[in-house]
Structure formats: structure tokens, C-alpha cells
């Protein structure tokens, strides 16, 4: 069965703090060969072995927590490789003109925007970001938001409440919003409530123990059109995560939708 990994991290360069790589190695030592030899060709080869057709590659500008991986570097990494889909990142503390930045990133060919309020310490409901949401809605570009906790030093969980995503969804009903990690830790039920009632909001399951997914989201089968597969690689392996997902007691239709079809639709990969 085909898969799209909607949540992988750019794993190259000195922009990551050393402890982040150490954490990756503890969590997923088998894949450190790829972190140490991180090229588009090697990543695609790894995806082929896992059965992943496309992978989103995320930028992250969080110098106080994980490091500073700029959008430009991620776009350059993905250039010429249509199976690698770059997502921009905006940290409103590091720019005076987030709207202009997003305009430029769209011109560069990004396929989405990732916001990480928990690592970057801002409220996604801040009015400075509303022009960014407007231009993403206008261009049909999804906005991914870290929704849930983070154990990383320097993170602040108060910014990760899914109810904040619900506010943005109400104000921008045509904007596709993705809640990464589905409210991990405190807010699984809240996240499931949001996707049940907001047609433009989705949950990606990245970074969650797959065997517990139906405990966290008991309505996953009924809401199969609202979930997206993601791993959080390189902290989590692709192939083993897909194998665990395939073992869940949900329908084949739900597995196909979550692994591939939903992401293909919102990323305009169909047809």
C-alpha cells in the first residue's frame, strides 16, 4: 500500500544543536547512517525501501530550542526531486514581515507552511500571522501546526493547545490546517473534537506510538478522512511505523485514506 510521510525533519547541517542528533540516535539508531549521509538520493532510496512515495521535509527556525534550519536550505535540498516536498517555517520573533516571507517562499515553490509555536513560543492567534494565513488560503497551501506537548528543553506547552487551531479554522474556513501529533499528551480528545467539527482541519499522527492510536483517537475509523500518516523521522523510522500502522484493527479503506489518499488530496498530488 502506498504511503505519504507528511512529517519528516531536515536532518543535515550544523543548524541543529548537538543534543538533537543525540536524541535522534537514542530514538532511532538504525537510521543514523542516513542522518550522517543525508542526501536527496539517499533519502529517496530509504523511502523506496519503506514504501513511501512522497515525504514532506520541514524547516524549523527555533534557535532557543532545537536549532535554526531555514526554509531556503530545505527548498534547495528538495529541488529537482518532486517526491520531496519542502515546507516553509516562519518564526514571528525572527522576522518583521512574515507575510512578505511567505510570499517569497511560495515563489520558491514550497508546498506548505509549518508553524511550531511550542518551540518558538508564540500564539498562533496573534494578528501578525493573519496575513500569512490569508495568503496560504489564497494559494491553497496547507498550514501545519505543532499541536501538543514537547519534552525538549526550552519548549512551552501552553502554545500547543488544539483549541487555538480551532480559532484559526473558524476565521479561515478554506485554509487547510494540520495538527501535528494530534494534541499529544494533554489534548487528544480536544484535537479529535476539532477535526470532527471543522472540515478544514486534519490530524497527523507523527511522533505517536502507533499501537496506542485507537486509544487516543477512538473515532479514527469514522473520521478516516481527517487523519494523515507521518513519522517524525529521523526520530521515528518509516518502514517499521508503516508496518505497525498496517497491523491496526481498522478497515483497509481507512488505512489507504490515512496512509496516502488524504495527504495526496490536500497536497494536490492527485491526478
Tab-separated table of N, CA and C in Angstrom, residues 8-81:
chain	number	residue	atom	x	y	z
A	8	UNK	N	8.530	14.773	8.141
A	8	UNK	CA	9.929	14.423	8.364
A	8	UNK	C	10.729	15.706	8.541
A	9	UNK	N	11.815	15.600	9.273
A	9	UNK	CA	12.647	16.767	9.561
A	9	UNK	C	13.906	16.760	8.706
A	10	UNK	N	14.266	17.925	8.247
A	10	UNK	CA	15.528	18.112	7.537
A	10	UNK	C	16.663	17.772	8.495
A	11	UNK	N	17.521	16.840	8.081
A	11	UNK	CA	18.471	16.248	9.029
A	11	UNK	C	19.931	16.525	8.691
A	12	UNK	N	20.181	17.614	7.988
A	12	UNK	CA	21.547	17.888	7.559
A	12	UNK	C	21.999	19.259	8.053
A	13	UNK	N	23.284	19.401	8.274
A	13	UNK	CA	23.831	20.724	8.553
A	13	UNK	C	24.138	20.939	10.023
A	14	UNK	N	24.837	22.034	10.264
A	14	UNK	CA	25.236	22.395	11.617
A	14	UNK	C	24.158	23.204	12.327
A	15	UNK	N	23.005	23.365	11.694
A	15	UNK	CA	21.966	24.209	12.274
A	15	UNK	C	21.285	23.549	13.468
A	16	UNK	N	21.339	22.210	13.564
A	16	UNK	CA	20.743	21.527	14.703
A	16	UNK	C	21.703	21.537	15.887
A	17	UNK	N	21.178	21.693	17.070
A	17	UNK	CA	22.007	21.598	18.268
A	17	UNK	C	22.489	20.157	18.441
A	18	UNK	N	23.685	19.971	18.963
A	18	UNK	CA	24.231	18.609	19.080
A	18	UNK	C	23.326	17.643	19.832
A	19	UNK	N	22.630	18.112	20.858
A	19	UNK	CA	21.794	17.207	21.639
A	19	UNK	C	20.635	16.666	20.826
A	20	UNK	N	20.203	17.399	19.780
A	20	UNK	CA	19.105	16.907	18.941
A	20	UNK	C	19.530	15.646	18.195
A	21	UNK	N	20.726	15.675	17.612
A	21	UNK	CA	21.238	14.477	16.938
A	21	UNK	C	21.428	13.333	17.926
A	22	UNK	N	21.862	13.644	19.125
A	22	UNK	CA	21.999	12.595	20.141
A	22	UNK	C	20.641	11.992	20.477
A	23	UNK	N	19.626	12.829	20.518
A	23	UNK	CA	18.269	12.329	20.786
A	23	UNK	C	17.791	11.436	19.650
A	24	UNK	N	18.037	11.870	18.381
A	24	UNK	CA	17.678	11.020	17.242
A	24	UNK	C	18.348	9.659	17.352
A	25	UNK	N	19.616	9.676	17.731
A	25	UNK	CA	20.362	8.421	17.802
A	25	UNK	C	19.797	7.503	18.881
A	26	UNK	N	19.375	8.059	19.994
A	26	UNK	CA	18.763	7.232	21.034
A	26	UNK	C	17.428	6.657	20.573
A	27	UNK	N	16.654	7.477	19.873
A	27	UNK	CA	15.317	7.061	19.488
A	27	UNK	C	15.314	6.113	18.292
A	28	UNK	N	16.233	6.319	17.355
A	28	UNK	CA	16.202	5.558	16.098
A	28	UNK	C	17.623	5.321	15.596
A	29	UNK	N	18.419	4.548	16.333
A	29	UNK	CA	19.837	4.384	15.961
A	29	UNK	C	20.039	3.743	14.596
A	30	UNK	N	19.088	2.926	14.153
A	30	UNK	CA	19.239	2.215	12.886
A	30	UNK	C	19.347	3.155	11.690
A	31	UNK	N	18.745	4.334	11.799
A	31	UNK	CA	18.715	5.262	10.666
A	31	UNK	C	19.783	6.348	10.734
A	32	UNK	N	20.705	6.251	11.680
A	32	UNK	CA	21.711	7.292	11.778
A	32	UNK	C	22.663	7.299	10.587
A	33	UNK	N	22.760	6.179	9.883
A	33	UNK	CA	23.585	6.173	8.662
A	33	UNK	C	23.060	7.205	7.669
A	34	UNK	N	21.713	7.357	7.613
A	34	UNK	CA	21.125	8.313	6.676
A	34	UNK	C	21.310	9.743	7.174
A	35	UNK	N	21.215	9.952	8.485
A	35	UNK	CA	21.477	11.288	9.029
A	35	UNK	C	22.907	11.715	8.706
A	36	UNK	N	23.849	10.775	8.815
A	36	UNK	CA	25.254	11.083	8.535
A	36	UNK	C	25.549	11.176	7.040
A	37	UNK	N	24.647	10.661	6.216
A	37	UNK	CA	24.817	10.694	4.754
A	37	UNK	C	23.521	11.201	4.118
A	38	UNK	N	23.089	12.362	4.606
A	38	UNK	CA	21.768	12.875	4.255
A	38	UNK	C	21.815	13.619	2.926
A	39	UNK	N	21.445	12.910	1.876
A	39	UNK	CA	21.316	13.492	0.542
A	39	UNK	C	19.925	13.160	0.028
A	40	UNK	N	19.439	13.923	-0.951
A	40	UNK	CA	18.126	13.584	-1.514
A	40	UNK	C	18.090	12.154	-2.056
A	41	UNK	N	19.167	11.742	-2.701
A	41	UNK	CA	19.199	10.405	-3.294
A	41	UNK	C	19.111	9.312	-2.223
A	42	UNK	N	19.845	9.491	-1.121
A	42	UNK	CA	19.790	8.500	-0.049
A	42	UNK	C	18.433	8.496	0.646
A	43	UNK	N	17.848	9.665	0.814
A	43	UNK	CA	16.526	9.731	1.434
A	43	UNK	C	15.494	9.036	0.562
A	44	UNK	N	15.549	9.255	-0.726
A	44	UNK	CA	14.588	8.615	-1.636
A	44	UNK	C	14.799	7.106	-1.654
A	45	UNK	N	16.033	6.666	-1.601
A	45	UNK	CA	16.305	5.231	-1.543
A	45	UNK	C	15.698	4.630	-0.267
A	46	UNK	N	15.858	5.324	0.830
A	46	UNK	CA	15.270	4.888	2.101
A	46	UNK	C	13.736	4.857	2.005
A	47	UNK	N	13.148	5.873	1.389
A	47	UNK	CA	11.700	5.904	1.192
A	47	UNK	C	11.230	4.720	0.358
A	48	UNK	N	11.975	4.404	-0.684
A	48	UNK	CA	11.607	3.261	-1.530
A	48	UNK	C	11.560	1.970	-0.720
A	49	UNK	N	12.528	1.787	0.151
A	49	UNK	CA	12.569	0.571	0.973
A	49	UNK	C	11.389	0.516	1.947
A	50	UNK	N	10.888	1.685	2.324
A	50	UNK	CA	9.765	1.734	3.269
A	50	UNK	C	8.410	1.744	2.570
A	51	UNK	N	8.377	1.953	1.263
A	51	UNK	CA	7.112	2.064	0.550
A	51	UNK	C	6.495	3.441	0.622
A	52	UNK	N	7.335	4.467	0.823
A	52	UNK	CA	6.863	5.854	0.905
A	52	UNK	C	7.055	6.531	-0.443
A	53	UNK	N	5.965	7.030	-1.000
A	53	UNK	CA	6.021	7.638	-2.330
A	53	UNK	C	6.459	9.102	-2.285
A	54	UNK	N	5.979	9.843	-1.273
A	54	UNK	CA	6.349	11.247	-1.096
A	54	UNK	C	6.671	11.482	0.378
A	55	UNK	N	7.552	12.453	0.626
A	55	UNK	CA	7.847	12.849	2.004
A	55	UNK	C	7.901	14.367	2.098
A	56	UNK	N	7.206	14.922	3.057
A	56	UNK	CA	7.318	16.337	3.386
A	56	UNK	C	8.593	16.533	4.203
A	57	UNK	N	9.365	17.569	3.848
A	57	UNK	CA	10.602	17.891	4.565
A	57	UNK	C	10.416	19.264	5.211
A	58	UNK	N	10.573	19.314	6.533
A	58	UNK	CA	10.215	20.503	7.305
A	58	UNK	C	11.426	21.344	7.681
A	59	UNK	N	11.287	22.641	7.502
A	59	UNK	CA	12.228	23.599	8.078
A	59	UNK	C	11.809	23.884	9.517
A	60	UNK	N	12.756	24.389	10.327
A	60	UNK	CA	12.419	24.761	11.707
A	60	UNK	C	13.407	25.800	12.229
A	61	UNK	N	12.912	27.011	12.430
A	61	UNK	CA	13.733	28.082	12.971
A	61	UNK	C	13.409	28.258	14.457
A	62	UNK	N	14.103	27.488	15.282
A	62	UNK	CA	13.876	27.525	16.727
A	62	UNK	C	15.213	27.516	17.441
A	63	UNK	N	16.009	28.597	17.290
A	63	UNK	CA	17.382	28.593	17.818
A	63	UNK	C	17.463	28.459	19.333
A	64	UNK	N	16.392	28.782	20.054
A	64	UNK	CA	16.428	28.665	21.510
A	64	UNK	C	16.137	27.245	21.989
A	65	UNK	N	15.671	26.377	21.080
A	65	UNK	CA	15.294	25.020	21.482
A	65	UNK	C	16.080	23.980	20.696
A	66	UNK	N	15.774	23.840	19.401
A	66	UNK	CA	16.395	22.765	18.614
A	66	UNK	C	17.501	23.243	17.693
A	67	UNK	N	17.406	24.466	17.201
A	67	UNK	CA	18.373	24.972	16.241
A	67	UNK	C	17.688	25.844	15.210
A	68	UNK	N	18.385	26.132	14.134
A	68	UNK	CA	17.864	27.065	13.129
A	68	UNK	C	18.069	26.472	11.743
A	69	UNK	N	17.035	25.833	11.232
A	69	UNK	CA	17.052	25.248	9.886
A	69	UNK	C	16.183	26.114	8.984
A	70	UNK	N	16.760	26.942	8.124
A	70	UNK	CA	15.980	27.893	7.338
A	70	UNK	C	15.258	27.245	6.166
A	71	UNK	N	14.192	27.871	5.766
A	71	UNK	CA	13.394	27.393	4.636
A	71	UNK	C	14.234	27.282	3.373
A	72	UNK	N	15.093	28.271	3.141
A	72	UNK	CA	15.876	28.279	1.900
A	72	UNK	C	16.711	27.012	1.753
A	73	UNK	N	17.275	26.533	2.855
A	73	UNK	CA	18.109	25.336	2.803
A	73	UNK	C	17.284	24.094	2.487
A	74	UNK	N	16.088	24.032	3.036
A	74	UNK	CA	15.210	22.895	2.769
A	74	UNK	C	14.744	22.904	1.322
A	75	UNK	N	14.390	24.073	0.805
A	75	UNK	CA	13.972	24.168	-0.594
A	75	UNK	C	15.094	23.723	-1.524
A	76	UNK	N	16.309	24.144	-1.246
A	76	UNK	CA	17.452	23.760	-2.074
A	76	UNK	C	17.669	22.248	-2.029
A	77	UNK	N	17.514	21.654	-0.857
A	77	UNK	CA	17.677	20.210	-0.702
A	77	UNK	C	16.673	19.442	-1.555
A	78	UNK	N	15.440	19.926	-1.609
A	78	UNK	CA	14.368	19.219	-2.325
A	78	UNK	C	14.345	19.516	-3.821
A	79	UNK	N	15.061	20.539	-4.255
A	79	UNK	CA	14.994	20.991	-5.642
A	79	UNK	C	15.368	19.854	-6.594
A	80	UNK	N	14.556	19.669	-7.623
A	80	UNK	CA	14.824	18.645	-8.625
A	80	UNK	C	14.383	17.252	-8.207
A	81	UNK	N	13.736	17.145	-7.048
A	81	UNK	CA	13.280	15.846	-6.537
A	81	UNK	C	11.801	15.971	-6.179
